Amino acid sequence: MTTVGETLPGRLSLRDLLKSVGRNSGALTLTGAASKLATFVVLILANRALPREEFGGYALVLATAEIIRVVAAFGVDQVSLRAFAREPALQAHTLSNTLILKAMSSATAAILFAGAAWYLRFTPEMWVGFALLAADFFLGSVTLSLVTFHQANVRADRAVPGMLAGAVASVAFGAGAFALHAPMPAFLASVPVGNGIAVAGLWLLTRRWVSPSTRLASRVSLRRLARSAWPLAVAGVMILLYFRISTLMLAKLSGLSAVASYTPAYKLSEAFLLVPAALTGTTLPLLASTLRNGPSRAGAAAYRSAMSIAVAISVPFGIGCSVLGQFVLVHVFGPSYAGSAFALGVLGWATVLMALNQQSGNALLALDRERLIMWVTVVNLAVNITANLILIPRLSFNGAALATLITEAVNFVMLGLLVVYFLRRTHE
């Protein structure tokens, strides 16, 4: 196999990290922005084209699929990213095992999605949307795996053309649905269309450096990968639940009208997460390298640098959501959504905490503490459900936003204490 990446430095200064962030995270931000923008544009088109109740159904199908989608990913991307960084000579084997495991987990996710759709009493149109997004589980998970390969080699820029092509295809399909006054499932179809184009482009590109094959996979490697990934899969489910279960609880406790009011604020705040997520995509392989043998001064310095950058990029967003939230909502979604401004402001500051928590989670993952991450997220879910049950009946969608902020604050304290504890062992 021909390697595609760069040798990761043994010690990381803030300058080194900024250089890597500029190259790798810049590309991840661009591709993530294109993907989020495509989803957001189609969301706006659906909002303008569909009746309010039908748009609420569209939002509910999307939210349910996103909760289940993490099962298709099965936590493999983070584990494979760590493996790509630690064992560059075995990248083809890692990628092969990753794709096989994702095929199995995607089938499981589709079954779970069907159960959730039945429980939420999907309408016939929503069931059509279910079928489209269930098929997209595998397409989306393969896309992430191929991007992860380039990301681990600090060459995420190579994935840009394929991801941009997928985003353009998704928007074009959504625009066609809008122009033709198509029903709700047509807007949901833009998701698998975009990921299908992205997979085709990324597959052709990636085969220039590695050739994934079932012959490179093995049961032993699959079991080892699954053992490392399952705590992160559970953690991923918990994270999505305590962020997105608010939508499901709103539907049950306040109705689809509350879901429609909450979705614009939720989507606007979620869109920014691609920036700290791109930073995470660079810091994880670097931390995995500096902490591969346990706590180290270089790893502690890298963690502090990552947290400093996360603060610098996220705090302005929180301020912007508080100050400009109503202006943005009114001009993007219309005057009827002015009442969602408070929720957007609250979710903006929850997003700041999420950006910091991602870096703390990275440090624990680099230290092979994925099971601790899982238990932290279990506590977070309990906090979030409790807060939602108390706040939604009283404050509707504003209560859902406050529940998210409370959850992320608890998460920040727990993760921060764990990282400080383990990294302090460097000096003992």
PDB file of C-alpha atoms in Angstrom, residues 7 61 72 104 149-150 159 166 173-174 210 238 260 263 275 284 292 337 339 362 424:
ATOM      1  CA  THR A   7       4.248  11.732   9.769  1.00  0.00           C
ATOM      2  CA  VAL A  61     -38.669  11.929   9.885  1.00  0.00           C
ATOM      3  CA  ALA A  72     -25.210   2.573  11.181  1.00  0.00           C
ATOM      4  CA  MET A 104     -24.016  -5.015   9.032  1.00  0.00           C
ATOM      5  CA  PHE A 149      -9.233   7.745   5.731  1.00  0.00           C
ATOM      6  CA  HIS A 150      -8.032  10.998   4.168  1.00  0.00           C
ATOM      7  CA  ALA A 159     -12.065  14.482  -0.322  1.00  0.00           C
ATOM      8  CA  GLY A 166     -22.715  15.266  -3.517  1.00  0.00           C
ATOM      9  CA  PHE A 173     -32.722  17.478  -6.426  1.00  0.00           C
ATOM     10  CA  GLY A 174     -34.360  19.516  -3.662  1.00  0.00           C
ATOM     11  CA  VAL A 210      -5.740   1.922  -0.910  1.00  0.00           C
ATOM     12  CA  MET A 238     -26.804   8.795  23.846  1.00  0.00           C
ATOM     13  CA  ALA A 260     -41.896  23.284  13.418  1.00  0.00           C
ATOM     14  CA  THR A 263     -36.507  23.037  14.050  1.00  0.00           C
ATOM     15  CA  VAL A 275     -16.513  23.958  12.563  1.00  0.00           C
ATOM     16  CA  LEU A 284      -7.978  13.275  17.331  1.00  0.00           C
ATOM     17  CA  ARG A 292      -0.442   6.452  22.213  1.00  0.00           C
ATOM     18  CA  TYR A 337     -40.552  32.250  13.491  1.00  0.00           C
ATOM     19  CA  GLY A 339     -40.694  33.541  18.626  1.00  0.00           C
ATOM     20  CA  ASN A 362     -11.036  13.425  21.945  1.00  0.00           C
ATOM     21  CA  ARG A 424      -2.305  14.935  35.755  1.00  0.00           C
TER      22      ARG A 424
END
